[in-house]
XYZ file of C-alpha atoms in Angstrom:
380
model
C 117.358 98.910 220.042
C 115.580 96.680 217.144
C 117.663 94.160 215.849
C 117.091 93.621 212.079
C 117.426 89.824 211.460
C 120.472 88.650 209.584
C 119.689 87.800 205.909
C 121.148 84.109 205.799
C 122.291 82.687 202.187
C 121.463 79.231 201.495
C 123.411 77.859 198.569
C 121.465 74.806 197.030
C 122.945 71.507 197.244
C 124.651 70.460 193.919
C 123.638 67.164 192.811
C 125.148 64.954 190.557
C 121.898 64.808 188.144
C 122.601 68.299 187.564
C 126.008 67.080 185.721
C 123.745 64.482 183.851
C 121.228 67.375 182.541
C 124.480 69.244 181.342
C 125.611 66.830 179.389
C 122.300 65.803 177.915
C 122.099 69.420 176.740
C 125.515 69.441 175.258
C 124.769 66.358 173.715
C 121.216 67.336 172.171
C 122.866 70.449 170.957
C 125.477 68.468 169.321
C 123.603 66.163 167.553
C 121.174 69.255 166.519
C 124.128 71.061 164.791
C 125.131 67.583 163.304
C 121.934 67.164 161.751
C 121.686 70.444 160.195
C 124.971 70.508 158.809
C 124.110 66.982 157.064
C 120.812 68.326 155.985
C 122.348 71.695 154.288
C 125.324 69.593 152.993
C 122.899 66.808 151.383
C 120.932 69.619 150.143
C 124.070 71.452 148.395
C 124.897 67.867 146.903
C 121.230 67.471 145.498
C 121.959 70.908 143.772
C 125.216 70.085 142.995
C 124.105 67.079 141.208
C 121.301 68.701 139.399
C 123.484 71.265 137.801
C 126.070 68.803 136.403
C 123.299 66.643 135.113
C 121.665 69.763 133.428
C 124.894 70.781 132.013
C 125.391 67.557 130.340
C 122.188 67.544 129.117
C 122.592 71.157 127.369
C 125.798 70.069 125.923
C 123.870 67.753 124.213
C 121.593 69.899 122.768
C 118.423 69.008 125.069
C 115.608 72.147 124.914
C 114.097 73.421 128.076
C 110.848 70.949 127.653
C 113.295 67.890 127.509
C 115.349 69.669 130.457
C 111.938 69.556 132.429
C 111.302 65.888 131.637
C 114.628 64.988 133.335
C 114.181 67.385 136.454
C 111.096 65.105 137.241
C 112.780 61.830 136.467
C 116.135 63.205 138.529
C 113.818 64.064 141.608
C 112.543 60.424 141.488
C 115.665 58.993 141.943
C 117.238 58.723 145.484
C 120.541 60.428 146.366
C 123.173 57.461 145.945
C 121.473 56.838 142.434
C 121.901 60.721 141.521
C 125.776 60.342 142.394
C 126.304 57.352 140.288
C 124.708 58.215 137.260
C 126.669 60.968 136.876
C 130.006 58.970 136.018
C 130.499 58.948 132.435
C 131.401 55.244 133.080
C 127.925 54.861 134.125
C 125.875 55.937 130.902
C 123.942 52.703 130.295
C 122.600 52.317 133.950
C 121.456 56.212 133.761
C 119.835 54.946 130.193
C 118.049 52.185 131.810
C 117.041 54.092 134.753
C 115.559 56.591 132.779
C 113.740 54.096 130.384
C 112.016 52.450 133.641
C 110.831 55.520 134.440
C 109.293 56.308 131.367
C 107.303 52.763 131.269
C 105.873 53.716 134.653
C 105.369 57.190 133.639
C 102.336 58.651 131.186
C 103.166 62.618 132.049
C 105.358 62.521 128.829
C 104.661 61.724 124.942
C 106.373 58.731 123.736
C 107.983 61.171 120.729
C 109.372 63.562 123.447
C 110.956 60.242 125.091
C 112.302 58.697 122.107
C 113.975 61.969 121.370
C 115.555 62.455 124.754
C 117.009 59.163 124.776
C 118.944 59.797 121.372
C 120.207 63.289 122.086
C 121.449 62.113 125.573
C 122.939 58.944 124.447
C 123.698 59.129 120.542
C 127.559 58.633 119.957
C 128.633 61.723 118.135
C 129.130 59.948 114.831
C 125.602 58.930 115.010
C 124.225 62.280 115.956
C 124.574 63.527 112.480
C 123.165 60.260 110.384
C 120.108 60.087 108.642
C 118.300 56.971 108.835
C 117.958 55.156 105.387
C 117.798 51.948 105.766
C 118.050 49.524 109.161
C 121.596 49.511 108.798
C 121.211 52.727 110.146
C 119.628 51.798 113.363
C 122.072 50.216 116.352
C 121.114 47.753 119.052
C 120.005 49.128 121.631
C 118.136 52.036 120.248
C 115.131 53.507 121.924
C 112.190 54.197 119.499
C 108.420 54.097 120.034
C 106.001 51.461 118.180
C 102.932 53.384 116.888
C 99.612 51.450 115.933
C 95.811 52.228 116.439
C 96.500 55.861 116.918
C 98.890 54.901 119.666
C 103.025 54.763 120.622
C 104.617 52.902 123.143
C 108.139 52.837 124.042
C 110.429 50.147 122.873
C 114.163 49.505 122.151
C 116.018 47.351 119.461
C 117.164 44.054 120.645
C 118.272 42.273 117.283
C 118.229 43.382 113.597
C 118.627 41.838 110.261
C 118.318 43.581 107.076
C 114.555 43.529 107.181
C 113.547 42.584 110.597
C 114.150 44.061 113.772
C 113.256 42.132 117.393
C 111.904 44.575 119.604
C 111.571 44.653 123.443
C 107.595 43.863 124.011
C 107.922 44.939 127.858
C 105.616 47.571 128.460
C 103.553 47.353 125.238
C 100.121 46.479 125.383
C 98.976 43.104 124.641
C 96.711 44.805 121.937
C 99.316 45.723 120.112
C 101.431 42.353 120.212
C 99.193 40.487 117.318
C 100.971 38.915 114.493
C 99.932 40.732 111.084
C 99.330 44.238 112.617
C 100.099 47.019 110.560
C 102.191 49.410 112.935
C 104.977 52.110 112.453
C 108.373 52.542 114.540
C 109.514 56.070 115.303
C 113.278 56.644 115.729
C 114.803 60.027 115.762
C 117.910 61.662 115.134
C 119.195 64.855 116.339
C 120.631 66.719 113.162
C 117.663 65.776 110.977
C 114.466 64.910 113.026
C 112.156 61.850 113.368
C 111.288 59.079 111.132
C 108.689 56.344 110.550
C 109.542 53.118 109.470
C 106.447 51.604 107.953
C 106.041 47.863 108.517
C 103.875 45.181 110.231
C 104.217 42.828 113.870
C 105.219 39.355 112.546
C 105.722 37.410 115.247
C 105.506 37.932 119.234
C 106.353 36.720 122.418
C 105.854 37.608 126.490
C 109.617 39.470 125.936
C 109.837 40.237 122.199
C 108.426 40.748 118.884
C 109.104 40.832 115.035
C 108.630 43.665 113.665
C 109.248 43.446 109.705
C 110.270 46.541 107.396
C 108.583 47.053 104.291
C 111.305 49.566 103.268
C 109.492 52.581 103.352
C 110.580 55.831 105.698
C 108.964 58.945 105.770
C 110.005 61.974 107.950
C 108.475 63.106 110.994
C 108.445 65.692 113.450
C 111.691 67.834 114.371
C 113.284 68.076 110.951
C 113.620 71.667 109.839
C 113.062 72.987 106.640
C 114.403 76.032 104.563
C 113.587 78.040 101.874
C 116.108 79.007 99.189
C 113.691 81.499 97.212
C 114.682 85.120 98.327
C 112.385 86.626 100.533
C 112.941 90.562 101.680
C 113.729 90.841 105.164
C 113.830 93.690 107.375
C 116.615 93.946 110.117
C 116.634 96.470 113.306
C 118.774 97.037 116.075
C 116.556 95.615 118.849
C 115.396 97.173 121.360
C 114.404 100.294 119.236
C 115.898 103.291 121.046
C 112.669 104.360 122.630
C 112.822 101.418 124.608
C 116.645 101.048 125.050
C 117.050 102.610 128.237
C 114.309 100.567 129.865
C 115.755 97.225 128.703
C 119.389 97.726 128.793
C 121.394 95.502 131.409
C 124.368 96.757 133.330
C 127.139 96.094 131.510
C 129.289 95.593 134.682
C 127.079 92.423 135.697
C 126.875 90.555 132.091
C 128.354 87.180 132.480
C 131.232 86.021 129.999
C 130.510 83.799 127.790
C 132.711 82.308 124.962
C 130.971 84.080 122.452
C 131.598 87.803 124.294
C 135.440 86.967 125.335
C 136.164 85.829 121.482
C 134.592 89.521 120.543
C 136.616 91.320 123.137
C 139.839 89.201 121.914
C 139.474 89.944 118.521
C 138.798 93.659 119.076
C 142.364 93.668 121.598
C 143.948 92.489 118.452
C 142.850 94.941 116.045
C 143.458 97.453 118.119
C 147.376 96.080 118.945
C 147.417 95.618 115.283
C 146.716 98.960 114.509
C 148.430 100.535 117.019
C 151.355 98.873 115.563
C 151.072 100.324 112.287
C 150.019 103.836 113.628
C 147.013 103.699 111.979
C 144.759 105.849 114.659
C 141.903 106.550 112.221
C 141.048 102.645 112.342
C 139.792 102.868 116.020
C 136.694 105.086 114.741
C 133.462 103.125 114.489
C 132.685 103.880 110.785
C 129.420 102.351 111.194
C 126.710 101.991 113.859
C 123.890 99.670 114.088
C 121.228 100.813 112.086
C 118.015 99.125 110.466
C 118.421 97.977 106.573
C 116.085 95.836 104.281
C 117.736 92.906 102.373
C 116.982 89.312 100.737
C 117.589 86.254 102.286
C 119.678 83.475 101.076
C 117.943 80.827 103.064
C 115.407 81.015 105.434
C 114.306 78.203 107.607
C 112.493 77.993 110.931
C 115.565 78.336 113.220
C 117.533 81.364 111.168
C 118.176 83.185 108.044
C 121.118 83.261 105.941
C 121.681 86.499 104.336
C 124.292 89.466 102.986
C 124.303 92.761 103.826
C 122.792 95.403 101.055
C 125.497 97.954 99.540
C 125.962 100.873 101.943
C 125.546 98.847 104.870
C 129.007 98.017 106.344
C 129.442 94.051 107.554
C 131.183 95.284 111.113
C 127.800 96.180 112.658
C 126.905 92.977 114.056
C 129.852 93.112 116.451
C 128.291 96.709 117.826
C 124.518 95.306 118.454
C 123.676 92.230 120.549
C 119.998 91.364 119.306
C 117.943 92.498 116.465
C 114.723 92.219 115.283
C 113.851 90.600 111.797
C 110.820 91.105 110.010
C 109.069 89.412 107.203
C 105.869 87.701 105.369
C 104.956 85.523 103.082
C 102.694 86.113 99.970
C 99.051 85.491 101.441
C 100.881 84.300 104.731
C 101.416 85.604 108.188
C 104.011 88.493 109.062
C 106.760 87.221 111.539
C 108.716 89.202 113.743
C 111.639 87.784 115.724
C 114.514 88.690 117.969
C 117.742 87.196 116.649
C 121.515 87.314 116.889
C 123.723 88.192 114.140
C 126.843 86.395 113.482
C 128.959 85.311 110.486
C 129.027 81.843 109.087
C 132.111 80.227 108.625
C 131.970 79.040 105.131
C 131.611 82.207 103.127
C 132.696 85.611 104.697
C 129.903 88.081 103.033
C 126.948 85.299 104.573
C 125.884 86.314 107.897
C 123.356 84.515 110.267
C 120.260 85.359 111.985
C 119.699 82.856 114.558
C 116.237 82.870 116.441
C 116.152 83.664 119.827
C 112.523 84.120 121.073
C 110.467 81.957 118.464
C 108.540 79.914 120.607
C 107.292 76.292 119.373
C 103.912 77.759 118.531
C 105.579 80.482 115.855
C 108.174 77.777 115.097
C 105.391 75.340 113.860
C 103.611 78.299 112.042
C 106.651 79.565 110.179
C 107.592 75.771 109.639
C 104.293 74.793 107.731
C 104.753 78.178 105.814
C 107.815 76.959 104.744
C 106.672 73.353 104.077
C 103.901 74.611 101.693
C 106.403 76.660 99.796
C 108.959 73.744 98.718
C 110.777 73.598 101.549
C 114.160 71.285 101.704
C 115.916 70.260 104.990
C 117.769 73.035 106.442
C 121.702 73.486 106.117
C 122.245 76.793 107.870
C 126.040 76.399 107.864
């Protein structure tokens, strides 16, 4: 008889070193999870800080180019600065940090930087002021000293009736020459850019005295309008043949104040009509359709008009976007998508506000209006 060898199981000896390895692996896993959670939380905070910062800038009427500039500035800040500068009580810290950033950056034109400062930090009352004298400038106001075809950032430290003490920090030495003819560029969001004519009177290492000679000219972002009547053709957009391809799912549209107000208005009207048993008024008497009319005022941002006879003024409620087409005598034709809305002052005046006029088109339209004697825009 052959006896099979009996298998003997020998269990490994459990050494205390294994406990150390297990604890070490557990600790490593814990640290990894903590680090990943921290990075995720940090990234979320960065996104949230930028969203808040962007919301503030949009509320101050900053355009997309200016938002891009602010994003570059924001990326340059550390995490603590990003959080601190969002606080309303720290606007001066934000202003100083932005000024320092612009002094060391050559990525933007100085005029854009001045415009951005005004939009972000100008008070509500000052927002609408025009500049008629040095009285309309404020201490701390950021401007640009222009001379020899160059523009360099500065700010107002003190002022008199005809002189300004400007910061010389960051200004090239060859511009700090007594007697040099110069202009100071300043900006107001409601009326655009201004050039104050003058000269450099005296300088030292920290400041210069700018003597104002009394002459002010407009420059840059002011908006002009024509009061001459121009024939405009207004059509629902997109046209019927493109509507299906370009129509958004209405169930997914984001609610805006405008949409909510429109819905409330319709609901109030229906409730009133139901109370008066006036069922016929639920019928839409007029659908959106093309029409031709004359402009009352035409600017590089929008058009004021009245509806022609036979066209119900209610159609603006039933169409989101419109295409307006017009041309000038011996000038180009313009085709611009717009939003239509009533004005606040007169019930028979309606506004077509451009939504897709790019900078090149706006400048071309501005120039055509300027050549025809345009005046400062008033659309409301």
